[in-house]
């Protein structure tokens, strides 16, 4: 991708929490589009949301301004607000607990330090084309790592219970 602002749409999905999960990324710049997805066999939705943002940012050249869209308040609130306190307290929350997913938060923090990123929230599952595509990629990743396709299997045809038959004789 060359000149201009890069727009990134990111999403995570998990089939069970924890369970098989996936992440999806759509990168757009100057009419070009790149789609990425992946997953893990046992993870959480929050980890996949973070991974999607990380993968997007680690793919983009450092000299490009970026607008990253996510439907995850966890990711957006964490990277734009909570993280400064966590770092100040040695990766401990305000409640004195270890920060969950610290490994991914550190990785996201390192990725953002190298880039000019503006984070924006988009309501999930509301028909926003970029978000819907990222969601479909995340779901694909989850399925590839053992998740359900979301399509119910066709019910097996069952035979009717047989009535007891009387073969001669009287009742």
CSV table of N, CA and C in Angstrom, one decimal:
chain,number,residue,atom,x,y,z
A,1,UNK,N,0.8,-1.2,0.0
A,1,UNK,CA,0.0,0.0,0.0
A,1,UNK,C,0.9,1.2,0.0
A,2,UNK,N,0.5,2.2,-0.8
A,2,UNK,CA,1.3,3.4,-0.9
A,2,UNK,C,0.7,4.6,-0.3
A,3,UNK,N,0.8,5.8,-0.9
A,3,UNK,CA,0.4,7.1,-0.3
A,3,UNK,C,-1.0,7.1,0.3
A,4,UNK,N,-1.3,8.0,1.2
A,4,UNK,CA,-2.6,8.2,1.7
A,4,UNK,C,-2.9,7.5,3.0
A,5,UNK,N,-4.1,7.9,3.6
A,5,UNK,CA,-4.5,7.3,4.8
A,5,UNK,C,-4.9,5.9,4.7
A,6,UNK,N,-4.5,5.0,5.6
A,6,UNK,CA,-4.9,3.6,5.6
A,6,UNK,C,-6.1,3.5,6.5
A,7,UNK,N,-7.2,2.9,6.1
A,7,UNK,CA,-8.3,2.6,6.9
A,7,UNK,C,-8.3,1.2,7.2
A,8,UNK,N,-8.4,0.8,8.5
A,8,UNK,CA,-8.4,-0.5,8.9
A,8,UNK,C,-9.7,-0.9,9.7
A,9,UNK,N,-10.3,-2.0,9.3
A,9,UNK,CA,-11.5,-2.5,10.1
A,9,UNK,C,-11.0,-3.8,10.7
A,10,UNK,N,-11.3,-3.9,12.0
A,10,UNK,CA,-10.8,-5.1,12.7
A,10,UNK,C,-12.0,-5.7,13.5
A,11,UNK,N,-11.9,-7.0,13.7
A,11,UNK,CA,-12.9,-7.7,14.5
A,11,UNK,C,-12.4,-9.0,15.0
A,12,UNK,N,-13.0,-9.5,16.1
A,12,UNK,CA,-12.7,-10.8,16.6
A,12,UNK,C,-13.9,-11.6,16.8
A,13,UNK,N,-13.8,-12.9,16.8
A,13,UNK,CA,-14.9,-13.8,17.0
A,13,UNK,C,-14.5,-15.0,17.9
A,14,UNK,N,-15.4,-15.5,18.6
A,14,UNK,CA,-15.0,-16.7,19.4
A,14,UNK,C,-16.3,-17.6,19.5
A,15,UNK,N,-16.1,-18.8,19.3
A,15,UNK,CA,-17.2,-19.8,19.4
A,15,UNK,C,-17.0,-20.6,20.7
A,16,UNK,N,-17.7,-20.0,21.7
A,16,UNK,CA,-17.4,-20.4,23.1
A,16,UNK,C,-16.4,-19.4,23.6
A,17,UNK,N,-16.4,-19.2,24.9
A,17,UNK,CA,-15.5,-18.2,25.4
A,17,UNK,C,-15.0,-18.7,26.8
A,18,UNK,N,-13.9,-19.5,26.8
A,18,UNK,CA,-13.0,-19.7,25.7
A,18,UNK,C,-13.5,-20.8,24.7
A,19,UNK,N,-12.9,-20.8,23.6
A,19,UNK,CA,-13.2,-21.7,22.5
A,19,UNK,C,-12.4,-21.4,21.3
A,20,UNK,N,-12.7,-22.0,20.2
A,20,UNK,CA,-12.0,-21.6,18.9
A,20,UNK,C,-12.4,-20.2,18.6
A,21,UNK,N,-11.4,-19.4,18.2
A,21,UNK,CA,-11.6,-18.0,17.9
A,21,UNK,C,-10.9,-17.6,16.6
A,22,UNK,N,-11.3,-16.5,16.1
A,22,UNK,CA,-10.7,-15.9,14.9
A,22,UNK,C,-10.6,-14.4,14.9
A,23,UNK,N,-9.8,-13.9,14.1
A,23,UNK,CA,-9.7,-12.4,14.0
A,23,UNK,C,-9.7,-12.1,12.5
A,24,UNK,N,-10.2,-10.9,12.2
A,24,UNK,CA,-10.3,-10.5,10.8
A,24,UNK,C,-9.9,-9.0,10.6
A,25,UNK,N,-9.3,-8.7,9.5
A,25,UNK,CA,-8.8,-7.4,9.3
A,25,UNK,C,-9.0,-7.0,7.8
A,26,UNK,N,-9.5,-5.8,7.6
A,26,UNK,CA,-9.7,-5.3,6.2
A,26,UNK,C,-8.9,-4.0,6.2
A,27,UNK,N,-7.9,-3.9,5.3
A,27,UNK,CA,-7.1,-2.7,5.1
A,27,UNK,C,-7.4,-2.1,3.8
A,28,UNK,N,-7.6,-0.8,3.8
A,28,UNK,CA,-8.0,0.0,2.6
A,28,UNK,C,-7.1,1.2,2.5
A,29,UNK,N,-6.6,1.4,1.2
A,29,UNK,CA,-5.8,2.7,1.0
A,29,UNK,C,-5.9,2.9,-0.5
A,30,UNK,N,-6.3,4.1,-0.9
A,30,UNK,CA,-6.2,4.6,-2.3
A,30,UNK,C,-6.8,3.6,-3.3
A,31,UNK,N,-8.0,3.0,-2.9
A,31,UNK,CA,-8.7,2.0,-3.7
A,31,UNK,C,-8.2,0.6,-3.7
A,32,UNK,N,-7.1,0.3,-3.0
A,32,UNK,CA,-6.6,-1.0,-2.8
A,32,UNK,C,-7.2,-1.6,-1.5
A,33,UNK,N,-7.3,-2.9,-1.5
A,33,UNK,CA,-7.8,-3.6,-0.3
A,33,UNK,C,-7.0,-4.8,0.0
A,34,UNK,N,-6.8,-5.1,1.3
A,34,UNK,CA,-6.1,-6.3,1.7
A,34,UNK,C,-6.9,-6.9,2.8
A,35,UNK,N,-7.1,-8.2,2.8
A,35,UNK,CA,-7.9,-8.9,3.8
A,35,UNK,C,-7.0,-9.9,4.5
A,36,UNK,N,-7.1,-10.0,5.8
A,36,UNK,CA,-6.3,-10.9,6.6
A,36,UNK,C,-7.2,-11.6,7.6
A,37,UNK,N,-6.9,-12.8,7.9
A,37,UNK,CA,-7.6,-13.5,9.0
A,37,UNK,C,-6.8,-14.6,9.6
A,38,UNK,N,-7.1,-15.0,10.7
A,38,UNK,CA,-6.4,-16.1,11.4
A,38,UNK,C,-7.2,-16.5,12.6
A,39,UNK,N,-6.6,-17.3,13.5
A,39,UNK,CA,-7.3,-17.7,14.7
A,39,UNK,C,-6.5,-18.6,15.6
A,40,UNK,N,-7.1,-19.1,16.6
A,40,UNK,CA,-6.5,-20.0,17.6
A,40,UNK,C,-7.6,-21.0,18.0
A,41,UNK,N,-7.1,-22.2,18.4
A,41,UNK,CA,-8.0,-23.3,18.8
A,41,UNK,C,-8.7,-23.0,20.1
A,42,UNK,N,-8.0,-22.4,21.1
A,42,UNK,CA,-8.6,-22.1,22.4
A,42,UNK,C,-8.2,-20.7,22.8
A,43,UNK,N,-9.2,-19.8,22.8
A,43,UNK,CA,-8.9,-18.4,23.1
A,43,UNK,C,-10.2,-17.8,23.6
A,44,UNK,N,-10.1,-16.4,23.7
A,44,UNK,CA,-11.3,-15.7,24.1
A,44,UNK,C,-11.6,-14.6,23.1
A,45,UNK,N,-12.8,-14.1,23.2
A,45,UNK,CA,-13.2,-13.0,22.2
A,45,UNK,C,-12.3,-11.8,22.4
A,46,UNK,N,-12.0,-11.4,23.6
A,46,UNK,CA,-11.2,-10.2,23.9
A,46,UNK,C,-9.8,-10.4,23.3
A,47,UNK,N,-9.2,-11.6,23.4
A,47,UNK,CA,-7.9,-11.9,22.8
A,47,UNK,C,-8.0,-11.7,21.3
A,48,UNK,N,-9.0,-12.2,20.7
A,48,UNK,CA,-9.2,-12.1,19.2
A,48,UNK,C,-9.4,-10.7,18.8
A,49,UNK,N,-10.1,-9.9,19.5
A,49,UNK,CA,-10.3,-8.5,19.2
A,49,UNK,C,-9.0,-7.7,19.3
A,50,UNK,N,-8.2,-8.0,20.3
A,50,UNK,CA,-6.8,-7.4,20.4
A,50,UNK,C,-5.9,-7.9,19.3
A,51,UNK,N,-6.0,-9.2,19.0
A,51,UNK,CA,-5.1,-9.7,17.9
A,51,UNK,C,-5.4,-9.1,16.6
A,52,UNK,N,-6.7,-8.8,16.3
A,52,UNK,CA,-7.1,-8.2,15.0
A,52,UNK,C,-6.4,-6.8,14.9
A,53,UNK,N,-6.5,-6.0,16.0
A,53,UNK,CA,-5.9,-4.7,15.9
A,53,UNK,C,-4.4,-4.8,15.8
A,54,UNK,N,-3.8,-5.7,16.5
A,54,UNK,CA,-2.4,-5.9,16.4
A,54,UNK,C,-1.9,-6.2,15.0
A,55,UNK,N,-2.6,-7.2,14.4
A,55,UNK,CA,-2.3,-7.7,13.1
A,55,UNK,C,-2.4,-6.6,12.0
A,56,UNK,N,-3.5,-5.8,12.2
A,56,UNK,CA,-3.7,-4.6,11.3
A,56,UNK,C,-2.5,-3.7,11.4
A,57,UNK,N,-2.1,-3.3,12.6
A,57,UNK,CA,-1.1,-2.3,12.8
A,57,UNK,C,0.3,-2.8,12.4
A,58,UNK,N,0.5,-4.1,12.7
A,58,UNK,CA,1.8,-4.7,12.3
A,58,UNK,C,2.0,-4.9,10.8
A,59,UNK,N,0.9,-4.8,10.1
A,59,UNK,CA,1.0,-4.9,8.6
A,59,UNK,C,1.2,-3.6,7.9
A,60,UNK,N,0.9,-2.5,8.5
A,60,UNK,CA,1.0,-1.2,7.9
A,60,UNK,C,2.3,-0.5,8.0
A,61,UNK,N,2.8,0.1,7.0
A,61,UNK,CA,4.1,0.8,7.0
A,61,UNK,C,4.0,2.0,8.0
A,62,UNK,N,5.1,2.2,8.7
A,62,UNK,CA,5.1,3.2,9.8
A,62,UNK,C,4.9,4.7,9.3
A,63,UNK,N,5.1,4.9,8.0
A,63,UNK,CA,5.0,6.3,7.6
A,63,UNK,C,3.6,6.7,7.1
A,64,UNK,N,2.6,5.9,7.3
A,64,UNK,CA,1.2,6.1,6.9
A,64,UNK,C,0.3,6.4,8.1
A,65,UNK,N,-0.5,7.5,7.9
A,65,UNK,CA,-1.5,7.7,9.0
A,65,UNK,C,-2.6,6.6,8.8
A,66,UNK,N,-3.1,6.3,10.0
A,66,UNK,CA,-4.1,5.1,10.0
A,66,UNK,C,-5.3,5.5,10.8
A,67,UNK,N,-6.5,5.1,10.3
A,67,UNK,CA,-7.7,5.2,11.0
A,67,UNK,C,-8.2,3.8,11.2
A,68,UNK,N,-8.2,3.3,12.5
A,68,UNK,CA,-8.5,1.9,12.8
A,68,UNK,C,-9.9,1.9,13.4
A,69,UNK,N,-10.8,1.2,12.8
A,69,UNK,CA,-12.2,1.0,13.3
A,69,UNK,C,-12.4,-0.3,14.0
A,70,UNK,N,-13.0,-0.3,15.1
A,70,UNK,CA,-13.3,-1.5,15.9
A,70,UNK,C,-14.6,-1.4,16.6
A,71,UNK,N,-15.3,-2.5,16.7
A,71,UNK,CA,-16.6,-2.5,17.5
A,71,UNK,C,-16.3,-2.9,18.9
A,72,UNK,N,-15.1,-3.0,19.3
A,72,UNK,CA,-14.7,-3.5,20.7
A,72,UNK,C,-14.4,-2.3,21.6
A,73,UNK,N,-15.3,-2.0,22.5
A,73,UNK,CA,-15.0,-0.9,23.5
A,73,UNK,C,-13.8,-1.3,24.3
A,74,UNK,N,-13.6,-2.6,24.6
A,74,UNK,CA,-12.5,-3.2,25.3
A,74,UNK,C,-11.2,-2.7,24.7
A,75,UNK,N,-11.1,-2.9,23.4
A,75,UNK,CA,-9.8,-2.5,22.7
A,75,UNK,C,-9.7,-1.0,22.7
A,76,UNK,N,-10.7,-0.3,22.3
A,76,UNK,CA,-10.6,1.1,22.2
A,76,UNK,C,-10.4,1.8,23.5
A,77,UNK,N,-11.2,1.5,24.5
A,77,UNK,CA,-11.0,2.1,25.8
A,77,UNK,C,-9.7,1.7,26.4
A,78,UNK,N,-9.2,0.5,26.2
A,78,UNK,CA,-8.0,0.1,26.7
A,78,UNK,C,-6.8,0.8,26.1
A,79,UNK,N,-6.7,0.9,24.8
A,79,UNK,CA,-5.6,1.5,24.2
A,79,UNK,C,-5.6,3.1,24.3
A,80,UNK,N,-6.7,3.7,24.4
A,80,UNK,CA,-6.8,5.1,24.4
A,80,UNK,C,-6.9,5.7,25.8
A,81,UNK,N,-7.1,4.8,26.8
A,81,UNK,CA,-7.3,5.3,28.2
A,81,UNK,C,-6.6,4.5,29.3
A,82,UNK,N,-7.1,3.3,29.4
A,82,UNK,CA,-6.7,2.5,30.6
A,82,UNK,C,-5.2,2.1,30.6
A,83,UNK,N,-4.6,2.0,29.4
A,83,UNK,CA,-3.2,1.5,29.3
A,83,UNK,C,-2.2,2.4,30.0
A,84,UNK,N,-2.5,3.7,30.0
A,84,UNK,CA,-1.5,4.6,30.6
A,84,UNK,C,-1.4,4.3,32.1
A,85,UNK,N,-2.6,4.1,32.8
A,85,UNK,CA,-2.6,3.7,34.2
A,85,UNK,C,-2.0,2.3,34.5
A,86,UNK,N,-2.3,1.4,33.6
A,86,UNK,CA,-1.7,0.0,33.7
A,86,UNK,C,-0.2,0.1,33.7
A,87,UNK,N,0.4,0.9,32.8
A,87,UNK,CA,1.8,1.0,32.7
A,87,UNK,C,2.4,1.7,33.9
A,88,UNK,N,1.7,2.7,34.3
A,88,UNK,CA,2.2,3.5,35.5
A,88,UNK,C,2.2,2.6,36.8
A,89,UNK,N,1.2,1.7,36.9
A,89,UNK,CA,1.1,0.8,38.1
A,89,UNK,C,1.8,-0.5,37.9
A,90,UNK,N,2.6,-0.7,36.8
A,90,UNK,CA,3.3,-1.9,36.6
A,90,UNK,C,2.4,-3.0,36.1
A,91,UNK,N,1.5,-2.7,35.2
A,91,UNK,CA,0.6,-3.7,34.5
A,91,UNK,C,-0.4,-4.3,35.6
A,92,UNK,N,-0.9,-3.4,36.4
A,92,UNK,CA,-1.9,-3.8,37.4
A,92,UNK,C,-3.1,-2.8,37.2
A,93,UNK,N,-4.3,-3.4,37.4
A,93,UNK,CA,-5.5,-2.6,37.2
A,93,UNK,C,-5.7,-1.6,38.4
A,94,UNK,N,-6.6,-0.7,38.3
A,94,UNK,CA,-6.9,0.2,39.4
A,94,UNK,C,-7.4,-0.6,40.6
A,95,UNK,N,-8.0,-1.8,40.4
A,95,UNK,CA,-8.5,-2.7,41.5
A,95,UNK,C,-7.4,-3.5,42.1
A,96,UNK,N,-6.1,-3.3,41.6
A,96,UNK,CA,-5.0,-4.1,42.1
A,96,UNK,C,-4.8,-5.5,41.5
A,97,UNK,N,-5.5,-5.8,40.4
A,97,UNK,CA,-5.4,-7.1,39.8
A,97,UNK,C,-4.5,-7.0,38.6
A,98,UNK,N,-3.9,-8.2,38.3
A,98,UNK,CA,-3.0,-8.2,37.0
A,98,UNK,C,-3.9,-7.9,35.8
A,99,UNK,N,-3.4,-7.2,34.9
A,99,UNK,CA,-4.1,-6.8,33.6
A,99,UNK,C,-4.2,-8.1,32.8
A,100,UNK,N,-5.5,-8.4,32.5
A,100,UNK,CA,-5.7,-9.6,31.6
A,100,UNK,C,-5.2,-9.3,30.2
A,101,UNK,N,-4.7,-10.3,29.6
A,101,UNK,CA,-4.2,-10.2,28.2
A,101,UNK,C,-3.0,-9.2,28.1
A,102,UNK,N,-2.2,-9.2,29.2
A,102,UNK,CA,-1.1,-8.2,29.2
A,102,UNK,C,-0.2,-8.4,28.0
A,103,UNK,N,0.1,-9.7,27.6
A,103,UNK,CA,1.0,-9.9,26.5
A,103,UNK,C,0.5,-9.2,25.2
A,104,UNK,N,-0.8,-9.2,25.0
A,104,UNK,CA,-1.3,-8.6,23.8
A,104,UNK,C,-1.4,-7.1,24.0
A,105,UNK,N,-1.7,-6.6,25.1
A,105,UNK,CA,-1.7,-5.2,25.4
A,105,UNK,C,-0.3,-4.6,25.2
A,106,UNK,N,0.7,-5.3,25.6
A,106,UNK,CA,2.1,-4.8,25.4
A,106,UNK,C,2.4,-4.7,23.9
A,107,UNK,N,1.9,-5.8,23.2
A,107,UNK,CA,2.2,-5.8,21.8
A,107,UNK,C,1.5,-4.7,21.0
A,108,UNK,N,0.2,-4.5,21.4
A,108,UNK,CA,-0.6,-3.4,20.8
A,108,UNK,C,0.1,-2.0,21.1
A,109,UNK,N,0.5,-1.9,22.3
A,109,UNK,CA,1.1,-0.6,22.7
A,109,UNK,C,2.4,-0.4,21.9
A,110,UNK,N,3.2,-1.4,21.7
A,110,UNK,CA,4.4,-1.3,20.9
A,110,UNK,C,4.1,-0.9,19.5
A,111,UNK,N,3.0,-1.6,18.9
A,111,UNK,CA,2.7,-1.3,17.5
A,111,UNK,C,2.2,0.2,17.4
A,112,UNK,N,1.4,0.7,18.3
A,112,UNK,CA,0.9,2.0,18.2
A,112,UNK,C,2.0,3.1,18.4
A,113,UNK,N,3.0,2.7,19.1
A,113,UNK,CA,4.1,3.7,19.4
A,113,UNK,C,4.9,4.0,18.1
A,114,UNK,N,4.8,3.1,17.1
A,114,UNK,CA,5.5,3.3,15.9
A,114,UNK,C,4.7,4.0,14.8
A,115,UNK,N,3.4,4.2,15.1
A,115,UNK,CA,2.5,4.7,14.0
A,115,UNK,C,1.7,5.9,14.5
A,116,UNK,N,1.1,6.5,13.5
A,116,UNK,CA,0.1,7.6,13.7
A,116,UNK,C,-1.3,7.0,13.5
A,117,UNK,N,-1.9,6.6,14.7
A,117,UNK,CA,-3.2,5.9,14.6
A,117,UNK,C,-4.3,6.7,15.3
A,118,UNK,N,-5.4,6.8,14.6
A,118,UNK,CA,-6.6,7.3,15.2
A,118,UNK,C,-7.6,6.2,15.4
A,119,UNK,N,-8.0,5.9,16.6
A,119,UNK,CA,-8.9,4.8,16.9
A,119,UNK,C,-10.4,5.3,16.8
A,120,UNK,N,-11.2,4.6,16.2
A,120,UNK,CA,-12.7,4.9,16.1
A,120,UNK,C,-13.5,3.7,16.4
A,121,UNK,N,-14.7,4.0,17.0
A,121,UNK,CA,-15.6,2.9,17.3
A,121,UNK,C,-16.7,2.9,16.3
A,122,UNK,N,-17.1,1.6,15.9
A,122,UNK,CA,-18.2,1.4,15.0
A,122,UNK,C,-19.1,0.4,15.7
A,123,UNK,N,-20.4,0.6,15.6
A,123,UNK,CA,-21.4,-0.3,16.2
A,123,UNK,C,-21.3,-1.6,15.4
A,124,UNK,N,-21.1,-2.7,16.2
A,124,UNK,CA,-21.0,-4.0,15.5
A,124,UNK,C,-22.4,-4.5,15.1
A,125,UNK,N,-22.4,-5.3,14.0
A,125,UNK,CA,-23.6,-6.0,13.5
A,125,UNK,C,-24.7,-5.0,13.2
A,126,UNK,N,-24.3,-3.8,12.7
A,126,UNK,CA,-25.3,-2.8,12.4
A,126,UNK,C,-25.3,-2.4,10.9
A,127,UNK,N,-24.7,-3.3,10.1
A,127,UNK,CA,-24.7,-3.0,8.6
A,127,UNK,C,-23.6,-2.2,8.1
A,128,UNK,N,-22.6,-1.8,8.9
A,128,UNK,CA,-21.4,-1.1,8.4
A,128,UNK,C,-20.6,-2.0,7.6
A,129,UNK,N,-20.4,-1.7,6.3
A,129,UNK,CA,-19.8,-2.6,5.4
A,129,UNK,C,-18.4,-3.1,5.8
A,130,UNK,N,-17.5,-2.2,6.2
A,130,UNK,CA,-16.2,-2.6,6.6
A,130,UNK,C,-16.2,-3.5,7.8
A,131,UNK,N,-17.0,-3.1,8.8
A,131,UNK,CA,-17.1,-3.9,10.0
A,131,UNK,C,-17.7,-5.3,9.7
A,132,UNK,N,-18.7,-5.4,8.9
A,132,UNK,CA,-19.3,-6.7,8.5
A,132,UNK,C,-18.3,-7.6,7.8
A,133,UNK,N,-17.5,-7.0,7.0
A,133,UNK,CA,-16.5,-7.8,6.3
A,133,UNK,C,-15.4,-8.3,7.3
A,134,UNK,N,-15.0,-7.4,8.2
A,134,UNK,CA,-14.0,-7.9,9.2
A,134,UNK,C,-14.6,-9.0,10.1
A,135,UNK,N,-15.9,-8.8,10.4
A,135,UNK,CA,-16.6,-9.9,11.2
A,135,UNK,C,-16.6,-11.2,10.4
A,136,UNK,N,-16.9,-11.2,9.1
A,136,UNK,CA,-17.0,-12.4,8.3
A,136,UNK,C,-15.6,-13.0,8.3
A,137,UNK,N,-14.6,-12.2,8.2
A,137,UNK,CA,-13.2,-12.8,8.2
A,137,UNK,C,-12.9,-13.4,9.6
A,138,UNK,N,-13.3,-12.7,10.6
A,138,UNK,CA,-13.0,-13.3,12.0
A,138,UNK,C,-13.8,-14.6,12.2
A,139,UNK,N,-15.0,-14.6,11.7
A,139,UNK,CA,-15.8,-15.9,11.8
A,139,UNK,C,-15.1,-17.0,11.0
A,140,UNK,N,-14.6,-16.6,9.8
A,140,UNK,CA,-13.9,-17.6,9.0
A,140,UNK,C,-12.7,-18.2,9.7
A,141,UNK,N,-12.0,-17.3,10.4
A,141,UNK,CA,-10.8,-17.7,11.2
A,141,UNK,C,-11.2,-18.7,12.3
A,142,UNK,N,-12.3,-18.3,13.0
A,142,UNK,CA,-12.8,-19.2,14.1
A,142,UNK,C,-13.2,-20.6,13.6
A,143,UNK,N,-13.8,-20.6,12.4
A,143,UNK,CA,-14.3,-21.9,11.8
A,143,UNK,C,-13.0,-22.7,11.4
A,144,UNK,N,-12.1,-22.1,10.9
A,144,UNK,CA,-10.8,-22.8,10.4
A,144,UNK,C,-10.1,-23.4,11.6
A,145,UNK,N,-10.3,-22.8,12.8
A,145,UNK,CA,-9.6,-23.3,14.0
A,145,UNK,C,-10.6,-24.1,14.9
A,146,UNK,N,-11.7,-24.6,14.3
A,146,UNK,CA,-12.5,-25.6,15.0
A,146,UNK,C,-13.9,-25.1,15.5
A,147,UNK,N,-14.2,-23.8,15.1
A,147,UNK,CA,-15.5,-23.3,15.6
A,147,UNK,C,-16.6,-23.8,14.7
A,148,UNK,N,-17.8,-23.4,15.1
A,148,UNK,CA,-19.0,-23.8,14.3
A,148,UNK,C,-19.2,-22.8,13.2
A,149,UNK,N,-19.8,-23.4,12.1
A,149,UNK,CA,-20.1,-22.5,11.0
A,149,UNK,C,-21.3,-21.7,11.2
A,150,UNK,N,-22.1,-22.0,12.3
A,150,UNK,CA,-23.3,-21.3,12.6
A,150,UNK,C,-24.5,-21.8,11.8
A,151,UNK,N,-24.2,-22.7,10.9
A,151,UNK,CA,-25.3,-23.3,10.2
A,151,UNK,C,-25.7,-24.6,10.9
A,152,UNK,N,-26.9,-24.7,11.3
A,152,UNK,CA,-27.3,-25.9,12.0
A,152,UNK,C,-27.3,-27.1,11.0
A,153,UNK,N,-26.8,-28.2,11.5
A,153,UNK,CA,-26.8,-29.4,10.6
A,153,UNK,C,-28.2,-29.8,10.3
A,154,UNK,N,-28.4,-30.4,9.2
A,154,UNK,CA,-29.7,-30.9,8.8
A,154,UNK,C,-30.1,-32.0,9.8
A,155,UNK,N,-31.3,-32.0,10.3
A,155,UNK,CA,-31.7,-33.0,11.2
A,155,UNK,C,-31.7,-34.4,10.5
A,156,UNK,N,-31.4,-35.4,11.2
A,156,UNK,CA,-31.4,-36.7,10.7
A,156,UNK,C,-32.8,-37.2,10.5
A,157,UNK,N,-33.1,-37.9,9.5
A,157,UNK,CA,-34.5,-38.4,9.3
A,157,UNK,C,-34.7,-39.5,10.2
A,158,UNK,N,-35.7,-39.4,11.0
A,158,UNK,CA,-36.0,-40.5,11.9
A,158,UNK,C,-37.2,-41.2,11.5
A,159,UNK,N,-37.1,-42.5,11.7
A,159,UNK,CA,-38.3,-43.3,11.4
A,159,UNK,C,-39.3,-43.1,12.5
A,160,UNK,N,-40.5,-43.3,12.1
A,160,UNK,CA,-41.6,-43.2,13.1
A,160,UNK,C,-41.6,-44.4,14.0
A,161,UNK,N,-42.0,-44.1,15.2
A,161,UNK,CA,-42.0,-45.3,16.1
A,161,UNK,C,-43.0,-46.3,15.6
A,162,UNK,N,-42.7,-47.5,15.7
A,162,UNK,CA,-43.6,-48.6,15.2
A,162,UNK,C,-44.6,-48.9,16.3
A,163,UNK,N,-45.8,-49.1,15.8
A,163,UNK,CA,-46.8,-49.5,16.7
A,163,UNK,C,-46.7,-51.0,17.0
A,164,UNK,N,-47.0,-51.4,18.1
A,164,UNK,CA,-47.0,-52.8,18.4
A,164,UNK,C,-48.0,-53.5,17.6
A,165,UNK,N,-47.7,-54.5,16.9
A,165,UNK,CA,-48.6,-55.2,16.0
A,165,UNK,C,-49.1,-56.5,16.7
A,166,UNK,N,-50.3,-56.7,16.4
A,166,UNK,CA,-50.8,-58.0,16.9
A,166,UNK,C,-51.0,-58.9,15.8
A,167,UNK,N,-50.4,-60.1,15.9
A,167,UNK,CA,-50.4,-61.1,14.8
A,167,UNK,C,-51.4,-62.2,15.3
A,168,UNK,N,-52.6,-62.0,15.0
A,168,UNK,CA,-53.5,-63.0,15.3
A,168,UNK,C,-53.9,-63.0,16.8
A,169,UNK,N,-54.7,-63.8,17.2
A,169,UNK,CA,-55.1,-63.9,18.5
A,169,UNK,C,-56.0,-62.7,18.9
A,170,UNK,N,-56.6,-62.8,20.0
A,170,UNK,CA,-57.4,-61.8,20.5
A,170,UNK,C,-56.8,-61.1,21.7
A,171,UNK,N,-57.3,-59.9,21.9
A,171,UNK,CA,-56.8,-59.2,23.1
A,171,UNK,C,-57.8,-59.3,24.1
